[in-house]
């Protein structure tokens, strides 16, 4: 994977969608290119919020031209309302990616934890600290959704590197 291999990680949510872009450097380290969140006000109707998420993801893809986009798979929550809300956001994120013809990869939460920390049962704090260390950042990225999105991008970077090395 070359140094210009940019990966966009997305942590979908209706109120807050996290995004994080990483790339490998020539010395095989990882570098954060950009990260943050897409916020939608709860006072807006759902369809307006989804349009905002969709357009923001389209803009991120057009601005950064990632070679791949990685998204967390929907996990079943005890709260059906939360799962449905995340599902709405995830749907428009997947649509934006599909329309861009950028390769899409999806990872389960345990796969992300395993790739970032080496342990599939890692805590949120452990993941955030490993994101900080792996990307050589002074502080843990805030808010949590941005750190989660960077973890998703890191997960794909490691997965793609493993597949590349194992196919040689």
mmCIF file of C-alpha atoms in Angstrom:
data_model
loop_
_atom_site.group_PDB
_atom_site.id
_atom_site.type_symbol
_atom_site.label_atom_id
_atom_site.label_comp_id
_atom_site.label_asym_id
_atom_site.label_seq_id
_atom_site.Cartn_x
_atom_site.Cartn_y
_atom_site.Cartn_z
ATOM 1 C CA UNK A 1 0.000 0.000 0.000
ATOM 2 C CA UNK A 2 1.561 3.261 -1.088
ATOM 3 C CA UNK A 3 1.860 6.401 0.978
ATOM 4 C CA UNK A 4 -0.906 8.074 -0.995
ATOM 5 C CA UNK A 5 -3.390 5.370 -0.027
ATOM 6 C CA UNK A 6 -6.051 7.395 1.774
ATOM 7 C CA UNK A 7 -8.779 5.556 3.674
ATOM 8 C CA UNK A 8 -11.977 7.175 4.923
ATOM 9 C CA UNK A 9 -13.534 5.633 8.024
ATOM 10 C CA UNK A 10 -17.134 6.458 8.903
ATOM 11 C CA UNK A 11 -19.020 5.863 12.155
ATOM 12 C CA UNK A 12 -22.674 6.510 11.184
ATOM 13 C CA UNK A 13 -25.226 8.129 13.460
ATOM 14 C CA UNK A 14 -28.218 10.403 12.939
ATOM 15 C CA UNK A 15 -27.182 13.041 15.484
ATOM 16 C CA UNK A 16 -23.430 12.642 14.999
ATOM 17 C CA UNK A 17 -21.607 10.834 12.193
ATOM 18 C CA UNK A 18 -17.878 10.521 12.776
ATOM 19 C CA UNK A 19 -15.344 10.569 9.964
ATOM 20 C CA UNK A 20 -11.607 9.988 9.884
ATOM 21 C CA UNK A 21 -9.080 9.854 7.085
ATOM 22 C CA UNK A 22 -5.760 8.049 7.429
ATOM 23 C CA UNK A 23 -2.953 7.089 5.113
ATOM 24 C CA UNK A 24 0.173 5.045 5.353
ATOM 25 C CA UNK A 25 3.498 6.821 5.181
ATOM 26 C CA UNK A 26 6.587 5.661 3.313
ATOM 27 C CA UNK A 27 7.983 4.171 6.537
ATOM 28 C CA UNK A 28 4.785 2.131 7.088
ATOM 29 C CA UNK A 29 3.468 4.389 9.844
ATOM 30 C CA UNK A 30 -0.045 5.785 9.866
ATOM 31 C CA UNK A 31 -0.956 9.439 9.603
ATOM 32 C CA UNK A 32 -4.252 11.207 10.294
ATOM 33 C CA UNK A 33 -5.194 13.412 7.365
ATOM 34 C CA UNK A 34 -8.483 14.774 8.667
ATOM 35 C CA UNK A 35 -11.146 13.856 11.183
ATOM 36 C CA UNK A 36 -14.250 15.269 12.746
ATOM 37 C CA UNK A 37 -18.000 14.872 12.876
ATOM 38 C CA UNK A 38 -21.097 15.675 10.879
ATOM 39 C CA UNK A 39 -23.728 16.998 13.284
ATOM 40 C CA UNK A 40 -27.434 17.272 12.622
ATOM 41 C CA UNK A 41 -29.782 19.165 14.930
ATOM 42 C CA UNK A 42 -32.479 17.092 16.610
ATOM 43 C CA UNK A 43 -34.932 19.913 15.874
ATOM 44 C CA UNK A 44 -34.751 19.154 12.141
ATOM 45 C CA UNK A 45 -37.015 16.552 10.495
ATOM 46 C CA UNK A 46 -35.331 13.184 9.897
ATOM 47 C CA UNK A 47 -35.296 13.521 6.110
ATOM 48 C CA UNK A 48 -33.491 16.880 6.340
ATOM 49 C CA UNK A 49 -30.904 15.393 8.708
ATOM 50 C CA UNK A 50 -30.322 12.463 6.345
ATOM 51 C CA UNK A 51 -29.838 14.809 3.384
ATOM 52 C CA UNK A 52 -27.212 16.695 5.393
ATOM 53 C CA UNK A 53 -25.350 13.469 6.277
ATOM 54 C CA UNK A 54 -25.518 12.242 2.679
ATOM 55 C CA UNK A 55 -24.244 15.517 1.208
ATOM 56 C CA UNK A 56 -21.469 15.807 3.787
ATOM 57 C CA UNK A 57 -20.197 12.309 2.944
ATOM 58 C CA UNK A 58 -20.363 13.123 -0.778
ATOM 59 C CA UNK A 59 -18.335 16.278 -0.081
ATOM 60 C CA UNK A 60 -15.727 14.371 1.968
ATOM 61 C CA UNK A 61 -15.270 11.810 -0.808
ATOM 62 C CA UNK A 62 -14.991 14.526 -3.473
ATOM 63 C CA UNK A 63 -12.524 16.528 -1.379
ATOM 64 C CA UNK A 64 -10.197 13.683 -0.343
ATOM 65 C CA UNK A 65 -10.650 11.052 -3.095
ATOM 66 C CA UNK A 66 -10.120 8.065 -0.775
ATOM 67 C CA UNK A 67 -9.104 4.767 -2.327
ATOM 68 C CA UNK A 68 -11.449 2.988 0.092
ATOM 69 C CA UNK A 69 -14.189 3.766 2.581
ATOM 70 C CA UNK A 70 -14.676 1.640 5.693
ATOM 71 C CA UNK A 71 -17.917 1.693 7.677
ATOM 72 C CA UNK A 72 -18.841 0.004 10.916
ATOM 73 C CA UNK A 73 -21.458 -2.712 10.457
ATOM 74 C CA UNK A 74 -24.734 -2.200 12.254
ATOM 75 C CA UNK A 75 -24.761 -4.066 15.531
ATOM 76 C CA UNK A 76 -27.946 -5.088 17.235
ATOM 77 C CA UNK A 77 -28.657 -2.862 20.165
ATOM 78 C CA UNK A 78 -30.952 -3.394 23.099
ATOM 79 C CA UNK A 79 -32.548 -0.117 22.096
ATOM 80 C CA UNK A 80 -34.434 -0.699 18.817
ATOM 81 C CA UNK A 81 -35.002 3.032 18.373
ATOM 82 C CA UNK A 82 -31.225 3.685 18.446
ATOM 83 C CA UNK A 83 -30.547 0.838 16.013
ATOM 84 C CA UNK A 84 -33.183 2.156 13.620
ATOM 85 C CA UNK A 85 -31.759 5.672 13.823
ATOM 86 C CA UNK A 86 -28.220 4.442 13.112
ATOM 87 C CA UNK A 87 -29.622 2.334 10.265
ATOM 88 C CA UNK A 88 -31.117 5.423 8.610
ATOM 89 C CA UNK A 89 -27.795 7.263 8.758
ATOM 90 C CA UNK A 90 -25.883 4.187 7.633
ATOM 91 C CA UNK A 91 -28.171 3.840 4.617
ATOM 92 C CA UNK A 92 -27.465 7.326 3.282
ATOM 93 C CA UNK A 93 -23.741 6.899 3.991
ATOM 94 C CA UNK A 94 -23.719 3.656 1.961
ATOM 95 C CA UNK A 95 -25.642 5.379 -0.845
ATOM 96 C CA UNK A 96 -23.099 8.234 -1.026
ATOM 97 C CA UNK A 97 -20.242 5.714 -1.152
ATOM 98 C CA UNK A 98 -21.948 3.562 -3.800
ATOM 99 C CA UNK A 99 -22.597 6.561 -6.027
ATOM 100 C CA UNK A 100 -18.936 7.578 -5.801
ATOM 101 C CA UNK A 101 -17.716 4.160 -7.057
ATOM 102 C CA UNK A 102 -15.261 4.078 -4.147
ATOM 103 C CA UNK A 103 -14.644 0.572 -2.789
ATOM 104 C CA UNK A 104 -16.621 -0.048 0.405
ATOM 105 C CA UNK A 105 -15.522 -2.266 3.279
ATOM 106 C CA UNK A 106 -17.571 -3.060 6.370
ATOM 107 C CA UNK A 107 -16.297 -4.248 9.741
ATOM 108 C CA UNK A 108 -17.920 -5.554 12.887
ATOM 109 C CA UNK A 109 -17.136 -3.690 16.129
ATOM 110 C CA UNK A 110 -15.094 -6.651 17.402
ATOM 111 C CA UNK A 111 -13.000 -6.682 14.202
ATOM 112 C CA UNK A 112 -12.244 -2.982 14.656
ATOM 113 C CA UNK A 113 -11.251 -3.469 18.296
ATOM 114 C CA UNK A 114 -9.055 -6.439 17.367
ATOM 115 C CA UNK A 115 -7.300 -4.547 14.556
ATOM 116 C CA UNK A 116 -6.626 -1.449 16.661
ATOM 117 C CA UNK A 117 -5.846 -2.907 20.090
ATOM 118 C CA UNK A 118 -5.202 -6.596 19.493
ATOM 119 C CA UNK A 119 -8.195 -7.489 21.671
ATOM 120 C CA UNK A 120 -11.786 -7.816 20.401
ATOM 121 C CA UNK A 121 -13.219 -6.928 23.804
ATOM 122 C CA UNK A 122 -11.266 -3.677 24.240
ATOM 123 C CA UNK A 123 -12.923 -0.754 26.000
ATOM 124 C CA UNK A 124 -13.698 2.540 24.319
ATOM 125 C CA UNK A 125 -10.869 4.196 26.295
ATOM 126 C CA UNK A 126 -8.369 1.542 25.147
ATOM 127 C CA UNK A 127 -9.382 2.028 21.517
ATOM 128 C CA UNK A 128 -9.116 5.808 21.776
ATOM 129 C CA UNK A 129 -5.658 5.627 23.345
ATOM 130 C CA UNK A 130 -4.433 3.201 20.663
ATOM 131 C CA UNK A 131 -5.808 5.507 17.936
ATOM 132 C CA UNK A 132 -3.820 8.342 19.526
ATOM 133 C CA UNK A 133 -0.654 6.230 19.703
ATOM 134 C CA UNK A 134 -0.936 4.699 16.222
ATOM 135 C CA UNK A 135 -1.508 8.103 14.613
ATOM 136 C CA UNK A 136 1.096 9.831 16.821
ATOM 137 C CA UNK A 137 -1.371 12.459 18.037
ATOM 138 C CA UNK A 138 -0.830 14.652 21.097
ATOM 139 C CA UNK A 139 -4.352 14.060 22.373
ATOM 140 C CA UNK A 140 -7.179 11.602 21.844
ATOM 141 C CA UNK A 141 -9.346 12.809 18.940
ATOM 142 C CA UNK A 142 -12.600 14.387 20.087
ATOM 143 C CA UNK A 143 -15.473 13.837 20.024
ATOM 144 C CA UNK A 144 -15.581 10.054 20.507
ATOM 145 C CA UNK A 145 -17.298 9.575 17.143
ATOM 146 C CA UNK A 146 -14.244 11.014 15.338
ATOM 147 C CA UNK A 147 -11.913 8.664 17.257
ATOM 148 C CA UNK A 148 -14.222 5.744 16.382
ATOM 149 C CA UNK A 149 -14.122 6.687 12.688
ATOM 150 C CA UNK A 150 -10.314 6.839 12.760
ATOM 151 C CA UNK A 151 -10.310 3.375 14.384
ATOM 152 C CA UNK A 152 -12.483 2.072 11.516
ATOM 153 C CA UNK A 153 -10.044 3.521 8.952
ATOM 154 C CA UNK A 154 -7.076 2.012 10.847
ATOM 155 C CA UNK A 155 -8.852 -1.353 10.875
ATOM 156 C CA UNK A 156 -9.197 -1.277 7.103
ATOM 157 C CA UNK A 157 -5.598 -0.167 6.633
ATOM 158 C CA UNK A 158 -4.365 -3.168 8.623
ATOM 159 C CA UNK A 159 -6.796 -5.540 6.888
ATOM 160 C CA UNK A 160 -5.783 -4.320 3.423
ATOM 161 C CA UNK A 161 -2.070 -4.573 4.317
ATOM 162 C CA UNK A 162 -2.575 -8.141 5.543
ATOM 163 C CA UNK A 163 -4.416 -9.127 2.350
ATOM 164 C CA UNK A 164 -1.758 -7.448 0.210
ATOM 165 C CA UNK A 165 1.097 -9.192 2.016
ATOM 166 C CA UNK A 166 -0.621 -12.589 2.072
ATOM 167 C CA UNK A 167 -1.271 -12.487 -1.684
ATOM 168 C CA UNK A 168 2.406 -11.981 -2.538
#
